Amino acid sequence: MVCLSVVAGSVAHKLPPCMNTATADVKFVGASTVDRVQLPSATCAAEDEVVSLFRPVVSDVQNQPSSDGQRQHRSQLREFADNYAVESTRMVHTPNVSEKDILARFANVHVPSGALPVQEYLQSVMRDFVDDSTRVFCSKQIGHMAANLPYYMPPLAELVTAMNQNTVKVETAKTVASLERQVCTWLHRLVYQRDDAFYSSALENSEVVTGMLGSGGTVANITGLW
């Protein structure tokens, strides 16, 4: 038996049926008696599968090796992106696919009852909205706020996604938060042309901001009005 001291109410007495359990003696904080409760000793296979999705894909066998499936999925995604870029040089839209055909793919109003295996999910992504999407890379495409990207942007986006920084606080983005402040200062200077002392002081003072970066034009406009 294991004797634990925990805050009252923090231990669930009912566990999912897929979880193996072990009996433990638990003394709740502020209580004078010891209760016998069921604590999880191992997670079920489904939970292990979910956890595996968040492990980094590495090739070094001695350093947390990745499964063949993980490496295959990453390779597939990169191949999909490369093929999409090549196809984008030839056409804007896939022929013989109408807007009605597209809408029919997204007519289901019921929330899926369960998660898809990764391989099946990737196949559905390609089939349902990648293959027949608008090729904004194509030189024949003229659209508002749609343009080609430099070759290094897709892999750079993968790196930024892997970093997953949270710039709302320095503790979760100590370099990117500083970069954000610097970029906002540059943009401010392009418009207002203040002197060096003003911008140096603004960068050093955490109580001063010269701007904010939004996720898009709509958010930026609303933030500016506010």
PDB file of C-alpha atoms in Angstrom:
ATOM      1  CA  MET A   1       0.000   0.000   0.000  1.00  0.00           C
ATOM      2  CA  VAL A   2       1.007   3.608  -0.607  1.00  0.00           C
ATOM      3  CA  CYS A   3       0.150   6.355   1.851  1.00  0.00           C
ATOM      4  CA  LEU A   4      -0.449   9.747   0.235  1.00  0.00           C
ATOM      5  CA  SER A   5      -1.559  13.155   1.475  1.00  0.00           C
ATOM      6  CA  VAL A   6      -3.665  14.975  -1.120  1.00  0.00           C
ATOM      7  CA  VAL A   7      -6.093  17.863  -1.276  1.00  0.00           C
ATOM      8  CA  ALA A   8      -9.650  16.680  -0.669  1.00  0.00           C
ATOM      9  CA  GLY A   9     -11.527  16.060  -3.881  1.00  0.00           C
ATOM     10  CA  SER A  10      -8.443  15.868  -6.090  1.00  0.00           C
ATOM     11  CA  VAL A  11      -8.505  12.077  -6.423  1.00  0.00           C
ATOM     12  CA  ALA A  12     -11.187  10.631  -8.667  1.00  0.00           C
ATOM     13  CA  HIS A  13     -12.908   7.571  -7.214  1.00  0.00           C
ATOM     14  CA  LYS A  14     -14.222   6.534 -10.617  1.00  0.00           C
ATOM     15  CA  LEU A  15     -11.743   5.834 -13.384  1.00  0.00           C
ATOM     16  CA  PRO A  16     -12.283   5.077 -17.078  1.00  0.00           C
ATOM     17  CA  PRO A  17     -12.815   1.358 -17.683  1.00  0.00           C
ATOM     18  CA  CYS A  18      -9.789   1.213 -19.961  1.00  0.00           C
ATOM     19  CA  MET A  19      -7.390   2.079 -17.135  1.00  0.00           C
ATOM     20  CA  ASN A  20      -5.693  -0.464 -14.908  1.00  0.00           C
ATOM     21  CA  THR A  21      -5.851   0.509 -11.254  1.00  0.00           C
ATOM     22  CA  ALA A  22      -4.058  -0.132  -7.996  1.00  0.00           C
ATOM     23  CA  THR A  23      -5.388   0.202  -4.457  1.00  0.00           C
ATOM     24  CA  ALA A  24      -3.806   2.872  -2.266  1.00  0.00           C
ATOM     25  CA  ASP A  25      -4.403   4.298   1.189  1.00  0.00           C
ATOM     26  CA  VAL A  26      -4.967   8.046   0.897  1.00  0.00           C
ATOM     27  CA  LYS A  27      -5.204  10.558   3.711  1.00  0.00           C
ATOM     28  CA  PHE A  28      -6.942  13.722   2.564  1.00  0.00           C
ATOM     29  CA  VAL A  29      -5.595  17.018   3.843  1.00  0.00           C
ATOM     30  CA  GLY A  30      -7.625  18.114   6.847  1.00  0.00           C
ATOM     31  CA  ALA A  31      -9.059  14.633   7.409  1.00  0.00           C
ATOM     32  CA  SER A  32      -8.333  12.376  10.368  1.00  0.00           C
ATOM     33  CA  THR A  33      -9.008   9.062   8.629  1.00  0.00           C
ATOM     34  CA  VAL A  34      -7.358   7.173   5.809  1.00  0.00           C
ATOM     35  CA  ASP A  35      -9.510   6.305   2.799  1.00  0.00           C
ATOM     36  CA  ARG A  36      -8.854   3.427   0.448  1.00  0.00           C
ATOM     37  CA  VAL A  37      -9.235   4.555  -3.165  1.00  0.00           C
ATOM     38  CA  GLN A  38      -8.400   3.328  -6.634  1.00  0.00           C
ATOM     39  CA  LEU A  39      -5.447   5.090  -8.283  1.00  0.00           C
ATOM     40  CA  PRO A  40      -4.295   4.574 -11.885  1.00  0.00           C
ATOM     41  CA  SER A  41      -1.220   2.393 -12.244  1.00  0.00           C
ATOM     42  CA  ALA A  42      -1.058   2.294 -16.049  1.00  0.00           C
ATOM     43  CA  THR A  43      -2.820   3.962 -18.923  1.00  0.00           C
ATOM     44  CA  CYS A  44      -4.694   2.081 -21.591  1.00  0.00           C
ATOM     45  CA  ALA A  45      -3.396   1.534 -25.110  1.00  0.00           C
ATOM     46  CA  ALA A  46      -5.594   4.293 -26.509  1.00  0.00           C
ATOM     47  CA  GLU A  47      -4.060   6.840 -24.158  1.00  0.00           C
ATOM     48  CA  ASP A  48      -0.548   5.669 -24.994  1.00  0.00           C
ATOM     49  CA  GLU A  49      -1.336   6.184 -28.655  1.00  0.00           C
ATOM     50  CA  VAL A  50      -2.471   9.756 -28.005  1.00  0.00           C
ATOM     51  CA  VAL A  51       0.630  10.504 -25.924  1.00  0.00           C
ATOM     52  CA  SER A  52       2.850   9.176 -28.717  1.00  0.00           C
ATOM     53  CA  LEU A  53       1.514  11.889 -31.036  1.00  0.00           C
ATOM     54  CA  PHE A  54       3.311  14.500 -28.929  1.00  0.00           C
ATOM     55  CA  ARG A  55       6.712  12.826 -28.869  1.00  0.00           C
ATOM     56  CA  PRO A  56       9.324  14.398 -31.170  1.00  0.00           C
ATOM     57  CA  VAL A  57      10.212  12.519 -34.337  1.00  0.00           C
ATOM     58  CA  VAL A  58      13.932  11.762 -34.107  1.00  0.00           C
ATOM     59  CA  SER A  59      16.218   9.372 -35.934  1.00  0.00           C
ATOM     60  CA  ASP A  60      18.774   8.737 -33.190  1.00  0.00           C
ATOM     61  CA  VAL A  61      18.032   5.270 -31.826  1.00  0.00           C
ATOM     62  CA  GLN A  62      19.745   6.077 -28.526  1.00  0.00           C
ATOM     63  CA  ASN A  63      17.739   9.260 -28.025  1.00  0.00           C
ATOM     64  CA  GLN A  64      14.023   8.495 -27.819  1.00  0.00           C
ATOM     65  CA  PRO A  65      13.620   6.666 -31.134  1.00  0.00           C
ATOM     66  CA  SER A  66      10.556   7.373 -33.218  1.00  0.00           C
ATOM     67  CA  SER A  67       8.334   4.694 -34.642  1.00  0.00           C
ATOM     68  CA  ASP A  68       8.390   3.864 -38.331  1.00  0.00           C
ATOM     69  CA  GLY A  69       4.835   5.185 -38.533  1.00  0.00           C
ATOM     70  CA  GLN A  70       5.827   8.601 -37.206  1.00  0.00           C
ATOM     71  CA  ARG A  71       8.679   8.941 -39.685  1.00  0.00           C
ATOM     72  CA  GLN A  72       6.422   7.748 -42.490  1.00  0.00           C
ATOM     73  CA  HIS A  73       3.764  10.331 -41.653  1.00  0.00           C
ATOM     74  CA  ARG A  74       6.289  13.166 -41.590  1.00  0.00           C
ATOM     75  CA  SER A  75       7.759  11.997 -44.893  1.00  0.00           C
ATOM     76  CA  GLN A  76       4.288  11.818 -46.416  1.00  0.00           C
ATOM     77  CA  LEU A  77       3.424  15.350 -45.346  1.00  0.00           C
ATOM     78  CA  ARG A  78       6.605  16.716 -46.887  1.00  0.00           C
ATOM     79  CA  GLU A  79       5.934  14.783 -50.080  1.00  0.00           C
ATOM     80  CA  PHE A  80       2.375  16.141 -50.161  1.00  0.00           C
ATOM     81  CA  ALA A  81       3.695  19.698 -49.816  1.00  0.00           C
ATOM     82  CA  ASP A  82       6.317  19.233 -52.542  1.00  0.00           C
ATOM     83  CA  ASN A  83       3.812  17.699 -54.952  1.00  0.00           C
ATOM     84  CA  TYR A  84       1.332  20.472 -54.237  1.00  0.00           C
ATOM     85  CA  ALA A  85       3.940  23.104 -55.071  1.00  0.00           C
ATOM     86  CA  VAL A  86       4.715  21.388 -58.394  1.00  0.00           C
ATOM     87  CA  GLU A  87       1.035  21.083 -59.292  1.00  0.00           C
ATOM     88  CA  SER A  88       0.564  24.753 -58.455  1.00  0.00           C
ATOM     89  CA  THR A  89       2.712  25.711 -61.432  1.00  0.00           C
ATOM     90  CA  ARG A  90       0.280  24.057 -63.846  1.00  0.00           C
ATOM     91  CA  MET A  91      -3.245  24.936 -62.717  1.00  0.00           C
ATOM     92  CA  VAL A  92      -5.353  27.074 -60.410  1.00  0.00           C
ATOM     93  CA  HIS A  93      -8.235  24.635 -59.899  1.00  0.00           C
ATOM     94  CA  THR A  94      -8.605  20.922 -60.500  1.00  0.00           C
ATOM     95  CA  PRO A  95     -10.792  20.329 -63.569  1.00  0.00           C
ATOM     96  CA  ASN A  96     -14.302  18.857 -63.439  1.00  0.00           C
ATOM     97  CA  VAL A  97     -14.781  19.556 -59.720  1.00  0.00           C
ATOM     98  CA  SER A  98     -17.684  21.911 -59.053  1.00  0.00           C
ATOM     99  CA  GLU A  99     -18.436  24.021 -56.009  1.00  0.00           C
ATOM    100  CA  LYS A 100     -21.396  21.722 -55.379  1.00  0.00           C
ATOM    101  CA  ASP A 101     -19.026  18.756 -55.236  1.00  0.00           C
ATOM    102  CA  ILE A 102     -16.882  20.567 -52.686  1.00  0.00           C
ATOM    103  CA  LEU A 103     -19.830  21.549 -50.493  1.00  0.00           C
ATOM    104  CA  ALA A 104     -21.071  17.952 -50.447  1.00  0.00           C
ATOM    105  CA  ARG A 105     -17.881  16.882 -48.660  1.00  0.00           C
ATOM    106  CA  PHE A 106     -18.637  19.166 -45.738  1.00  0.00           C
ATOM    107  CA  ALA A 107     -22.380  18.606 -45.392  1.00  0.00           C
ATOM    108  CA  ASN A 108     -22.192  16.324 -42.353  1.00  0.00           C
ATOM    109  CA  VAL A 109     -23.566  18.191 -39.317  1.00  0.00           C
ATOM    110  CA  HIS A 110     -22.716  15.462 -36.786  1.00  0.00           C
ATOM    111  CA  VAL A 111     -19.568  15.700 -34.684  1.00  0.00           C
ATOM    112  CA  PRO A 112     -17.353  12.623 -35.253  1.00  0.00           C
ATOM    113  CA  SER A 113     -17.777  10.098 -32.464  1.00  0.00           C
ATOM    114  CA  GLY A 114     -14.098   9.208 -32.303  1.00  0.00           C
ATOM    115  CA  ALA A 115     -10.627  10.066 -33.511  1.00  0.00           C
ATOM    116  CA  LEU A 116      -9.171   8.740 -36.758  1.00  0.00           C
ATOM    117  CA  PRO A 117      -5.837   6.920 -36.995  1.00  0.00           C
ATOM    118  CA  VAL A 118      -3.156   9.325 -38.210  1.00  0.00           C
ATOM    119  CA  GLN A 119      -2.745   7.619 -41.589  1.00  0.00           C
ATOM    120  CA  GLU A 120      -6.475   7.699 -42.267  1.00  0.00           C
ATOM    121  CA  TYR A 121      -6.637  11.318 -41.155  1.00  0.00           C
ATOM    122  CA  LEU A 122      -3.841  12.340 -43.536  1.00  0.00           C
ATOM    123  CA  GLN A 123      -5.600  10.595 -46.401  1.00  0.00           C
ATOM    124  CA  SER A 124      -8.833  12.439 -45.631  1.00  0.00           C
ATOM    125  CA  VAL A 125      -6.963  15.754 -45.469  1.00  0.00           C
ATOM    126  CA  MET A 126      -5.539  15.240 -48.940  1.00  0.00           C
ATOM    127  CA  ARG A 127      -8.775  13.921 -50.406  1.00  0.00           C
ATOM    128  CA  ASP A 128     -11.203  16.418 -48.913  1.00  0.00           C
ATOM    129  CA  PHE A 129      -9.477  19.779 -49.063  1.00  0.00           C
ATOM    130  CA  VAL A 130      -5.869  19.717 -50.275  1.00  0.00           C
ATOM    131  CA  ASP A 131      -6.188  18.083 -53.695  1.00  0.00           C
ATOM    132  CA  ASP A 132      -8.947  20.416 -54.899  1.00  0.00           C
ATOM    133  CA  SER A 133      -7.880  23.612 -53.158  1.00  0.00           C
ATOM    134  CA  THR A 134      -7.017  26.830 -54.990  1.00  0.00           C
ATOM    135  CA  ARG A 135      -3.413  26.905 -56.206  1.00  0.00           C
ATOM    136  CA  VAL A 136      -2.441  30.448 -55.282  1.00  0.00           C
ATOM    137  CA  PHE A 137       1.132  29.662 -56.378  1.00  0.00           C
ATOM    138  CA  CYS A 138       0.013  29.460 -60.000  1.00  0.00           C
ATOM    139  CA  SER A 139       0.978  32.447 -62.163  1.00  0.00           C
ATOM    140  CA  LYS A 140      -2.562  32.404 -63.605  1.00  0.00           C
ATOM    141  CA  GLN A 141      -4.089  33.005 -60.180  1.00  0.00           C
ATOM    142  CA  ILE A 142      -4.979  36.589 -59.318  1.00  0.00           C
ATOM    143  CA  GLY A 143      -6.650  36.893 -55.940  1.00  0.00           C
ATOM    144  CA  HIS A 144      -6.870  39.365 -53.104  1.00  0.00           C
ATOM    145  CA  MET A 145      -4.207  38.714 -50.440  1.00  0.00           C
ATOM    146  CA  ALA A 146      -3.033  35.558 -52.217  1.00  0.00           C
ATOM    147  CA  ALA A 147       0.509  35.187 -53.471  1.00  0.00           C
ATOM    148  CA  ASN A 148       3.419  32.836 -53.884  1.00  0.00           C
ATOM    149  CA  LEU A 149       5.805  32.146 -50.998  1.00  0.00           C
ATOM    150  CA  PRO A 150       9.608  31.896 -51.008  1.00  0.00           C
ATOM    151  CA  TYR A 151      10.844  28.312 -51.117  1.00  0.00           C
ATOM    152  CA  TYR A 152      12.095  28.373 -47.523  1.00  0.00           C
ATOM    153  CA  MET A 153       8.786  29.428 -45.954  1.00  0.00           C
ATOM    154  CA  PRO A 154       7.090  25.982 -45.686  1.00  0.00           C
ATOM    155  CA  PRO A 155      10.020  24.348 -43.827  1.00  0.00           C
ATOM    156  CA  LEU A 156      10.450  27.523 -41.768  1.00  0.00           C
ATOM    157  CA  ALA A 157       6.771  27.310 -40.816  1.00  0.00           C
ATOM    158  CA  GLU A 158       7.393  23.723 -39.698  1.00  0.00           C
ATOM    159  CA  LEU A 159      10.203  24.935 -37.445  1.00  0.00           C
ATOM    160  CA  VAL A 160       8.073  27.725 -35.966  1.00  0.00           C
ATOM    161  CA  THR A 161       5.261  25.243 -35.323  1.00  0.00           C
ATOM    162  CA  ALA A 162       7.674  22.859 -33.604  1.00  0.00           C
ATOM    163  CA  MET A 163       8.886  25.704 -31.364  1.00  0.00           C
ATOM    164  CA  ASN A 164       5.260  26.469 -30.385  1.00  0.00           C
ATOM    165  CA  GLN A 165       6.175  29.647 -28.507  1.00  0.00           C
ATOM    166  CA  ASN A 166       3.635  31.529 -26.399  1.00  0.00           C
ATOM    167  CA  THR A 167       4.535  35.212 -26.623  1.00  0.00           C
ATOM    168  CA  VAL A 168       1.992  36.271 -24.022  1.00  0.00           C
ATOM    169  CA  LYS A 169       4.768  35.983 -21.418  1.00  0.00           C
ATOM    170  CA  VAL A 170       8.558  35.855 -21.389  1.00  0.00           C
ATOM    171  CA  GLU A 171       8.622  32.560 -19.463  1.00  0.00           C
ATOM    172  CA  THR A 172       7.237  30.710 -22.482  1.00  0.00           C
ATOM    173  CA  ALA A 173       9.001  32.673 -25.242  1.00  0.00           C
ATOM    174  CA  LYS A 174      12.081  34.403 -23.877  1.00  0.00           C
ATOM    175  CA  THR A 175      13.668  35.007 -27.296  1.00  0.00           C
ATOM    176  CA  VAL A 176      10.585  35.353 -29.491  1.00  0.00           C
ATOM    177  CA  ALA A 177       8.943  37.800 -27.077  1.00  0.00           C
ATOM    178  CA  SER A 178      11.987  40.069 -27.414  1.00  0.00           C
ATOM    179  CA  LEU A 179      11.917  39.656 -31.189  1.00  0.00           C
ATOM    180  CA  GLU A 180       8.265  40.699 -31.213  1.00  0.00           C
ATOM    181  CA  ARG A 181       9.057  43.870 -29.257  1.00  0.00           C
ATOM    182  CA  GLN A 182      11.902  44.693 -31.634  1.00  0.00           C
ATOM    183  CA  VAL A 183       9.780  44.210 -34.778  1.00  0.00           C
ATOM    184  CA  CYS A 184       6.994  46.366 -33.335  1.00  0.00           C
ATOM    185  CA  THR A 185       9.581  49.044 -32.583  1.00  0.00           C
ATOM    186  CA  TRP A 186      10.843  48.945 -36.174  1.00  0.00           C
ATOM    187  CA  LEU A 187       7.322  49.278 -37.562  1.00  0.00           C
ATOM    188  CA  HIS A 188       6.586  52.134 -35.170  1.00  0.00           C
ATOM    189  CA  ARG A 189       9.722  53.947 -36.331  1.00  0.00           C
ATOM    190  CA  LEU A 190       8.756  53.591 -39.996  1.00  0.00           C
ATOM    191  CA  VAL A 191       5.580  55.535 -39.254  1.00  0.00           C
ATOM    192  CA  TYR A 192       6.430  57.955 -36.437  1.00  0.00           C
ATOM    193  CA  GLN A 193      10.201  58.483 -36.882  1.00  0.00           C
ATOM    194  CA  ARG A 194      11.059  59.119 -33.229  1.00  0.00           C
ATOM    195  CA  ASP A 195      14.702  59.390 -32.131  1.00  0.00           C
ATOM    196  CA  ASP A 196      17.055  56.612 -30.990  1.00  0.00           C
ATOM    197  CA  ALA A 197      16.633  57.449 -27.311  1.00  0.00           C
ATOM    198  CA  PHE A 198      12.869  56.948 -27.510  1.00  0.00           C
ATOM    199  CA  TYR A 199      13.112  53.505 -29.103  1.00  0.00           C
ATOM    200  CA  SER A 200      15.997  52.327 -26.916  1.00  0.00           C
ATOM    201  CA  SER A 201      13.983  53.280 -23.850  1.00  0.00           C
ATOM    202  CA  ALA A 202      10.887  51.536 -25.223  1.00  0.00           C
ATOM    203  CA  LEU A 203      12.797  48.301 -25.777  1.00  0.00           C
ATOM    204  CA  GLU A 204      14.233  48.313 -22.265  1.00  0.00           C
ATOM    205  CA  ASN A 205      11.010  49.229 -20.454  1.00  0.00           C
ATOM    206  CA  SER A 206       8.637  46.276 -20.074  1.00  0.00           C
ATOM    207  CA  GLU A 207       5.815  48.693 -19.208  1.00  0.00           C
ATOM    208  CA  VAL A 208       5.963  50.293 -22.670  1.00  0.00           C
ATOM    209  CA  VAL A 209       4.775  48.763 -25.940  1.00  0.00           C
ATOM    210  CA  THR A 210       5.063  50.336 -29.369  1.00  0.00           C
ATOM    211  CA  GLY A 211       2.624  47.968 -31.024  1.00  0.00           C
ATOM    212  CA  MET A 212       0.997  44.548 -31.091  1.00  0.00           C
ATOM    213  CA  LEU A 213       1.160  41.708 -33.593  1.00  0.00           C
ATOM    214  CA  GLY A 214      -2.153  40.090 -34.513  1.00  0.00           C
ATOM    215  CA  SER A 215      -2.944  36.822 -36.247  1.00  0.00           C
ATOM    216  CA  GLY A 216      -4.568  38.608 -39.182  1.00  0.00           C
ATOM    217  CA  GLY A 217      -6.008  41.813 -40.576  1.00  0.00           C
ATOM    218  CA  THR A 218      -9.384  41.482 -38.861  1.00  0.00           C
ATOM    219  CA  VAL A 219      -7.861  40.985 -35.409  1.00  0.00           C
ATOM    220  CA  ALA A 220      -5.440  43.864 -36.020  1.00  0.00           C
ATOM    221  CA  ASN A 221      -8.248  46.224 -37.073  1.00  0.00           C
ATOM    222  CA  ILE A 222     -10.435  45.356 -34.081  1.00  0.00           C
ATOM    223  CA  THR A 223      -7.468  45.705 -31.713  1.00  0.00           C
ATOM    224  CA  GLY A 224      -6.637  49.095 -33.215  1.00  0.00           C
ATOM    225  CA  LEU A 225     -10.216  50.307 -32.734  1.00  0.00           C
ATOM    226  CA  TRP A 226     -10.228  49.067 -29.149  1.00  0.00           C
TER     227      TRP A 226
END
